């Protein structure tokens, strides 16, 4: 019989296993703490288990761990980890240090939730890969454990964003289980849910699940009319048009002193006009929120273009003049294709046959915001 992978078990499943071995109940919690708190990969190092118990555990179980096959480091300090999963499929996570004066210690890890993506947003590289498969809960948590193992003890990851490859709410069950293991304060990794943000393209019927997880919600709006959103984000907007999405956002129970985040990718000549900005102001009325503007990050073969810095600033100006807090997201890690929308790979041929040639990578940040 092949050994049980302990990291692939939920807390309940581990409790059952421990019971079938006739071990006391607290043994499950001890093991969980080694897995998630100490990030152990070696059963022999579980020093509060007797030698006999460790021997038995090592004979029947193992601890699967993700380890990056490649780590790319950007000139701005951002690091992209490429993980090869058991079935050889690849996912990516991005570690983003924040060096702005306000938060020198902030270290954010951007996690993937699917291999590829269920959705088909036209400006996103992952979206163009199609869905290869959903990640399992332990493959989501594993990205955090692996990244933290590579960091010095005094450099903890402080924030998590579910904004990497995939649509988290298209894989909500695994995501919820992963969040549980990441936030459990007694044996889990121990993140406060306030330091976790889940970003969705707008699977409106599942926002309730996000509320239950207790994490922050970000919604990728990216358009101000259904006609435009149908063009840019066809799959999700057909299922959940703007009215329905905004109604679900209005119903979302935002925690005290928190607010929703709306993300808006700025695409030149597509959604970056003054009319767009004015419509956005109207749509946001009555919602406690801020808007993160993300100037489009280019990647090979994609026809969209990033607006000029001047246009981006003008768009932001309209929002702020109307009392809407709007921040321009400095895109990090573009030189390693680690910025929003740049994660994943297309089949070689599809990159080659497209006409637009190599990417022109803009790396000049306009201004930084978390
Ligand atoms: N599926 C989720 C999370 C992944 S995308 C979602 O849609 O929110 C994370 C963010 O990157 C989204 O706000 C998305 O709109 C943005 N994004 C995607 N492609 C981009 C690109 N090429 N340039 C800039 N931002 C992009």
Coordinates of C-alpha atoms and ligand atoms in Angstrom, one line a residue:
X1 CA 0.0 0.0 0.0
X2 CA 1.3 3.4 -0.8
X3 CA 1.8 5.7 2.1
X4 CA -0.8 8.3 3.1
X5 CA 0.2 11.8 2.3
X6 CA -0.5 13.7 5.6
X7 CA -0.6 17.1 4.0
X8 CA -3.3 15.9 1.6
X9 CA -5.7 15.2 4.6
X10 CA -8.1 17.5 6.2
X11 CA -8.0 17.9 10.0
X12 CA -11.0 15.5 10.2
X13 CA -9.4 12.9 8.0
X14 CA -6.3 13.0 10.0
X15 CA -8.3 12.6 13.2
X16 CA -10.0 9.6 11.8
X17 CA -6.6 8.0 10.8
X18 CA -5.2 8.6 14.3
X19 CA -8.3 7.0 15.8
X20 CA -8.1 3.9 13.6
X21 CA -4.5 3.5 14.9
X22 CA -5.8 3.6 18.4
X23 CA -3.8 6.8 19.2
X24 CA -5.1 9.5 21.6
X25 CA -7.0 12.3 19.9
X26 CA -4.5 15.0 20.7
X27 CA -2.0 13.2 18.5
X28 CA -3.8 14.6 15.4
X29 CA -3.3 18.1 16.6
X30 CA 0.4 17.5 17.3
X31 CA 0.9 16.3 13.8
X32 CA -1.1 19.2 12.3
X33 CA 1.1 21.6 14.2
X34 CA 4.2 20.0 12.8
X35 CA 2.8 20.2 9.3
X36 CA 1.4 23.7 9.2
X37 CA 3.2 25.6 12.0
X38 CA 6.7 24.0 11.7
X39 CA 6.3 23.3 8.0
X40 CA 8.0 20.0 8.6
X41 CA 8.6 17.5 5.7
X42 CA 10.3 14.9 7.9
X43 CA 8.3 12.7 10.2
X44 CA 11.4 11.7 12.1
X45 CA 11.6 15.3 13.4
X46 CA 8.2 15.2 15.1
X47 CA 10.0 15.2 18.5
X48 CA 6.9 15.2 20.7
X49 CA 5.8 11.8 19.4
X50 CA 7.4 8.8 20.9
X51 CA 10.0 7.0 18.9
X52 CA 7.6 4.1 18.3
X53 CA 4.9 6.3 17.1
X54 CA 7.2 8.1 14.7
X55 CA 8.4 4.8 13.3
X56 CA 4.8 3.7 12.7
X57 CA 3.9 7.0 11.2
X58 CA 6.9 7.0 8.9
X59 CA 6.1 3.5 7.8
X60 CA 2.5 4.3 6.8
X61 CA 2.6 7.9 5.9
X62 CA 4.7 10.6 4.2
X63 CA 4.6 14.4 3.9
X64 CA 4.2 15.6 0.4
X65 CA 5.8 19.0 -0.2
X66 CA 5.9 21.4 -3.1
X67 CA 9.3 22.7 -4.1
X68 CA 9.8 25.2 -6.9
X69 CA 11.4 23.8 -10.0
X70 CA 12.4 27.4 -10.9
X71 CA 12.7 30.6 -9.0
X72 CA 13.0 33.8 -11.0
X73 CA 14.0 37.0 -9.3
X74 CA 13.0 40.4 -10.8
X75 CA 15.1 43.5 -10.6
X76 CA 12.5 45.0 -8.3
X77 CA 12.9 42.1 -5.8
X78 CA 9.7 40.2 -6.8
X79 CA 10.2 36.5 -7.0
X80 CA 8.3 34.1 -9.2
X81 CA 8.2 30.4 -8.1
X82 CA 7.3 27.8 -10.7
X83 CA 6.0 24.6 -9.1
X84 CA 5.7 21.3 -10.9
X85 CA 2.8 19.3 -9.4
X86 CA 2.6 15.5 -9.0
X87 CA 1.1 15.2 -12.5
X88 CA 3.8 17.4 -13.9
X89 CA 1.4 20.3 -14.5
X90 CA 2.8 23.7 -13.6
X91 CA 1.6 26.5 -11.4
X92 CA 3.2 29.8 -10.4
X93 CA 3.2 31.9 -7.2
X94 CA 4.7 35.4 -6.9
X95 CA 6.3 36.8 -3.8
X96 CA 6.1 40.6 -3.6
X97 CA 8.1 42.6 -1.1
X98 CA 6.6 46.0 -0.3
X99 CA 9.3 48.5 0.2
X100 CA 7.1 51.6 0.5
X101 CA 8.0 53.5 3.7
X102 CA 4.6 52.7 5.4
X103 CA 5.1 49.0 5.4
X104 CA 8.7 47.9 5.0
X105 CA 8.0 44.5 6.4
X106 CA 5.1 43.6 4.2
X107 CA 5.7 40.5 2.2
X108 CA 2.8 39.3 0.0
X109 CA 2.5 36.0 -1.7
X110 CA 0.2 35.7 -4.7
X111 CA -1.3 32.2 -4.9
X112 CA -2.7 30.2 -7.7
X113 CA -5.9 28.3 -7.3
X114 CA -6.2 26.5 -10.7
X115 CA -3.9 25.2 -13.4
X116 CA -5.0 27.5 -16.1
X117 CA -8.4 29.1 -15.6
X118 CA -12.1 28.3 -16.0
X119 CA -12.6 31.8 -17.5
X120 CA -11.6 33.4 -20.7
X121 CA -10.8 37.0 -20.0
X122 CA -9.2 38.4 -23.1
X123 CA -6.5 40.4 -21.4
X124 CA -5.2 37.6 -19.2
X125 CA -2.6 35.0 -20.2
X126 CA -3.9 32.4 -17.7
X127 CA -7.3 32.8 -19.2
X128 CA -6.0 31.9 -22.6
X129 CA -4.6 28.6 -21.4
X130 CA -8.0 27.2 -20.7
X131 CA -8.6 25.1 -17.5
X132 CA -6.3 22.2 -17.1
X133 CA -7.5 21.3 -13.6
X134 CA -8.5 22.6 -10.2
X135 CA -5.8 22.7 -7.5
X136 CA -6.4 20.6 -4.4
X137 CA -6.5 22.3 -1.0
X138 CA -3.0 21.1 -0.1
X139 CA -1.6 22.4 -3.4
X140 CA -2.9 25.9 -2.5
X141 CA -1.5 25.8 1.0
X142 CA 1.7 24.1 -0.3
X143 CA 2.6 27.2 -2.2
X144 CA 2.7 29.2 1.1
X145 CA 4.6 26.5 3.0
X146 CA 7.2 26.1 0.2
X147 CA 7.7 29.9 -0.2
X148 CA 8.1 30.3 3.6
X149 CA 10.6 27.5 3.8
X150 CA 12.8 29.3 1.3
X151 CA 12.8 32.5 3.4
X152 CA 14.8 33.3 6.5
X153 CA 12.9 32.7 9.8
X154 CA 12.8 36.4 10.5
X155 CA 11.1 37.2 7.1
X156 CA 7.6 35.9 7.4
X157 CA 5.1 36.2 4.6
X158 CA 2.6 38.7 6.0
X159 CA -0.1 38.8 3.4
X160 CA -1.7 36.4 1.0
X161 CA -3.6 37.3 -2.2
X162 CA -5.6 34.7 -4.2
X163 CA -4.9 36.5 -7.4
X164 CA -2.5 34.2 -9.2
X165 CA -3.5 31.6 -11.9
X166 CA -7.2 30.7 -11.9
X167 CA -10.5 31.8 -10.6
X168 CA -10.7 31.0 -6.9
X169 CA -14.5 30.8 -6.8
X170 CA -14.6 28.3 -9.6
X171 CA -12.7 26.1 -7.1
X172 CA -14.4 27.3 -4.0
X173 CA -14.5 24.1 -2.0
X174 CA -10.7 23.5 -2.2
X175 CA -10.1 27.3 -1.6
X176 CA -12.3 27.2 1.5
X177 CA -10.4 24.2 2.9
X178 CA -7.1 25.9 2.1
X179 CA -8.2 29.1 3.9
X180 CA -9.2 27.0 6.9
X181 CA -5.7 25.5 7.2
X182 CA -4.0 28.8 6.5
X183 CA -6.1 30.6 9.2
X184 CA -6.5 28.1 12.0
X185 CA -5.0 29.7 15.0
X186 CA -4.5 26.5 17.0
X187 CA -2.7 24.3 14.6
X188 CA -2.8 26.0 11.2
X189 CA -0.4 28.3 9.5
X190 CA -2.0 31.1 11.6
X191 CA -2.8 33.9 9.2
X192 CA -5.4 36.4 10.2
X193 CA -8.2 36.3 7.6
X194 CA -7.7 40.1 7.4
X195 CA -4.4 39.5 5.8
X196 CA -5.9 37.4 3.1
X197 CA -7.6 38.8 0.0
X198 CA -9.5 36.7 -2.5
X199 CA -9.9 38.2 -5.9
X200 CA -12.8 37.0 -8.2
X201 CA -13.7 37.9 -11.7
X202 CA -17.3 38.0 -10.4
X203 CA -18.9 34.6 -9.6
X204 CA -21.6 36.5 -7.8
X205 CA -23.5 33.5 -6.4
X206 CA -20.4 32.5 -4.4
X207 CA -19.6 35.7 -2.7
X208 CA -21.5 34.4 0.3
X209 CA -18.8 31.7 0.6
X210 CA -16.1 34.4 0.7
X211 CA -18.0 36.1 3.5
X212 CA -18.0 32.8 5.4
X213 CA -14.2 32.4 4.9
X214 CA -13.9 35.9 6.5
X215 CA -11.2 37.1 4.1
X216 CA -11.2 40.4 2.2
X217 CA -12.9 40.5 -1.1
X218 CA -11.6 42.0 -4.3
X219 CA -13.7 42.0 -7.5
X220 CA -12.2 42.4 -10.9
X221 CA -14.7 44.7 -12.6
X222 CA -12.7 45.9 -15.6
X223 CA -15.6 47.3 -17.5
X224 CA -18.5 49.6 -16.9
X225 CA -21.1 48.3 -19.4
X226 CA -22.3 44.8 -20.1
X227 CA -21.5 45.2 -23.7
X228 CA -17.9 46.0 -22.9
X229 CA -17.7 43.4 -20.2
X230 CA -19.1 40.7 -22.5
X231 CA -16.3 41.5 -24.8
X232 CA -13.5 41.5 -22.2
X233 CA -14.7 38.8 -19.8
X234 CA -17.2 36.8 -21.9
X235 CA -17.7 33.7 -19.8
X236 CA -18.2 35.3 -16.4
X237 CA -20.2 38.3 -17.6
X238 CA -22.7 36.0 -19.5
X239 CA -23.3 34.1 -16.3
X240 CA -23.3 37.1 -14.0
X241 CA -23.9 40.4 -15.7
X242 CA -22.9 43.7 -14.1
X243 CA -26.3 44.3 -12.4
X244 CA -26.2 41.0 -10.7
X245 CA -22.5 41.3 -9.7
X246 CA -23.0 44.7 -8.2
X247 CA -26.1 43.6 -6.3
X248 CA -24.1 40.8 -4.8
X249 CA -21.3 43.2 -3.9
X250 CA -23.8 45.5 -2.2
X251 CA -25.1 42.6 -0.2
X252 CA -21.6 41.5 0.9
X253 CA -21.1 41.9 4.6
X254 CA -18.0 44.1 4.7
X255 CA -16.4 44.0 8.1
X256 CA -16.0 47.1 10.3
X257 CA -13.1 49.3 9.1
X258 CA -12.8 47.3 5.9
X259 CA -13.9 47.9 2.4
X260 CA -14.3 46.1 -0.8
X261 CA -11.7 46.4 -3.5
X262 CA -12.6 46.7 -7.1
X263 CA -9.9 46.0 -9.6
X264 CA -9.9 47.7 -13.0
X265 CA -7.4 46.8 -15.6
X266 CA -6.9 49.8 -17.9
X267 CA -6.7 48.9 -21.6
X268 CA -5.9 51.6 -24.1
X269 CA -8.8 52.6 -26.2
X270 CA -11.0 50.0 -24.6
X271 CA -12.1 51.0 -21.2
X272 CA -9.9 54.0 -20.3
X273 CA -12.0 57.0 -21.5
X274 CA -13.4 59.8 -19.4
X275 CA -16.9 58.2 -20.0
X276 CA -15.7 55.0 -18.6
X277 CA -14.4 56.8 -15.5
X278 CA -17.7 58.7 -15.1
X279 CA -19.7 55.4 -15.4
X280 CA -17.4 53.7 -12.9
X281 CA -18.0 56.5 -10.4
X282 CA -21.8 55.9 -10.8
X283 CA -21.6 52.1 -10.5
X284 CA -19.6 52.4 -7.2
X285 CA -22.1 54.7 -5.6
X286 CA -23.2 53.5 -2.2
X287 CA -20.6 50.7 -1.9
X288 CA -17.9 51.1 0.7
X289 CA -14.9 50.5 -1.6
X290 CA -11.7 51.5 -3.2
X291 CA -10.6 51.0 -6.7
X292 CA -7.2 49.6 -7.8
X293 CA -6.3 50.6 -11.3
X294 CA -4.0 48.2 -13.0
X295 CA -2.5 49.5 -16.2
X296 CA -2.5 46.5 -18.6
X297 CA 0.6 44.3 -18.4
X298 CA 1.5 43.2 -21.8
X299 CA 2.5 39.7 -22.8
X300 CA 3.4 38.1 -26.1
X301 CA 0.7 37.8 -28.7
X302 CA -1.9 39.8 -26.9
X303 CA -3.4 42.7 -28.8
X304 CA -4.4 44.9 -25.9
X305 CA -2.3 47.9 -25.0
X306 CA -1.4 49.7 -21.9
X307 CA -2.6 53.3 -21.8
X308 CA 0.0 56.1 -21.4
X309 CA 0.8 57.2 -17.9
X310 CA -0.9 60.4 -18.6
X311 CA -4.2 58.7 -19.5
X312 CA -3.9 56.5 -16.4
X313 CA -3.5 59.6 -14.2
X314 CA -6.4 61.3 -15.9
X315 CA -8.6 58.3 -15.3
X316 CA -7.6 58.2 -11.6
X317 CA -8.2 62.0 -11.3
X318 CA -11.8 61.7 -12.4
X319 CA -12.4 59.0 -9.8
X320 CA -10.8 60.8 -6.9
X321 CA -12.4 64.1 -7.8
X322 CA -15.7 62.3 -7.3
X323 CA -14.7 61.1 -3.9
X324 CA -13.8 57.5 -5.0
X325 CA -10.5 56.3 -3.6
X326 CA -8.5 55.1 -6.5
X327 CA -4.9 53.8 -6.5
X328 CA -2.7 53.0 -9.4
X329 CA -1.2 49.6 -8.9
X330 CA 2.5 49.5 -9.5
X331 CA 3.0 46.3 -11.4
X332 CA 5.9 44.4 -10.0
X333 CA 7.9 41.6 -11.6
X334 CA 7.2 42.4 -15.2
X335 CA 10.6 41.4 -16.3
X336 CA 10.0 37.9 -15.1
X337 CA 6.4 37.8 -16.4
X338 CA 5.3 37.8 -12.8
X339 CA 2.8 40.7 -12.9
X340 CA -1.0 40.4 -12.9
X341 CA -2.3 38.6 -15.9
X342 CA 1.2 37.3 -16.9
X343 CA 1.1 34.0 -15.2
X344 CA 1.1 30.8 -17.2
X345 CA 2.3 29.6 -20.6
X346 CA 0.7 29.3 -23.9
X347 CA 1.5 26.4 -26.2
X348 CA 4.7 27.4 -28.0
X349 CA 3.0 27.6 -31.4
X350 CA 0.3 30.0 -30.4
X351 CA 2.9 32.5 -29.3
X352 CA 4.8 32.2 -32.5
X353 CA 1.9 32.5 -34.9
X354 CA 0.5 35.7 -33.4
X355 CA 1.7 38.8 -35.1
X356 CA 2.7 41.3 -32.5
X357 CA 6.1 40.0 -31.6
X358 CA 8.0 40.1 -28.3
X359 CA 6.5 42.0 -25.4
X360 CA 7.5 45.6 -24.8
X361 CA 7.8 45.5 -21.0
X362 CA 7.1 48.8 -19.3
X363 CA 8.7 48.8 -16.0
X364 CA 8.2 52.4 -15.0
X365 CA 5.9 52.5 -12.0
X366 CA 3.6 55.5 -11.8
X367 CA 3.1 55.3 -8.1
X368 CA 2.9 52.6 -5.6
X369 CA 0.1 51.4 -3.6
X370 CA -0.7 48.3 -1.7
Ligands
LIG1 N1 -9.5 35.2 -11.5 C1 -9.3 36.2 -10.4 C2 -7.9 36.2 -10.0 C3 -6.8 36.3 -11.0 S1 -6.6 37.7 -11.9 C4 -9.8 37.5 -10.9 O1 -10.2 37.7 -12.0 O2 -9.8 38.4 -10.0 C5 -5.9 38.9 -10.8 C6 -6.1 40.3 -11.3 O3 -5.2 40.6 -12.5 C7 -7.5 40.6 -11.8 O4 -7.9 41.9 -11.3 C8 -7.3 40.8 -13.3 O5 -8.3 41.6 -13.8 C9 -5.9 41.3 -13.4 N2 -5.3 41.1 -14.7 C10 -5.5 40.0 -15.5 N3 -4.7 40.1 -16.6 C11 -4.1 41.3 -16.5 C12 -3.1 42.0 -17.4 N4 -2.7 41.4 -18.5 N5 -2.6 43.2 -16.9 C13 -3.0 43.7 -15.8 N6 -3.9 43.1 -14.9 C14 -4.4 41.9 -15.3

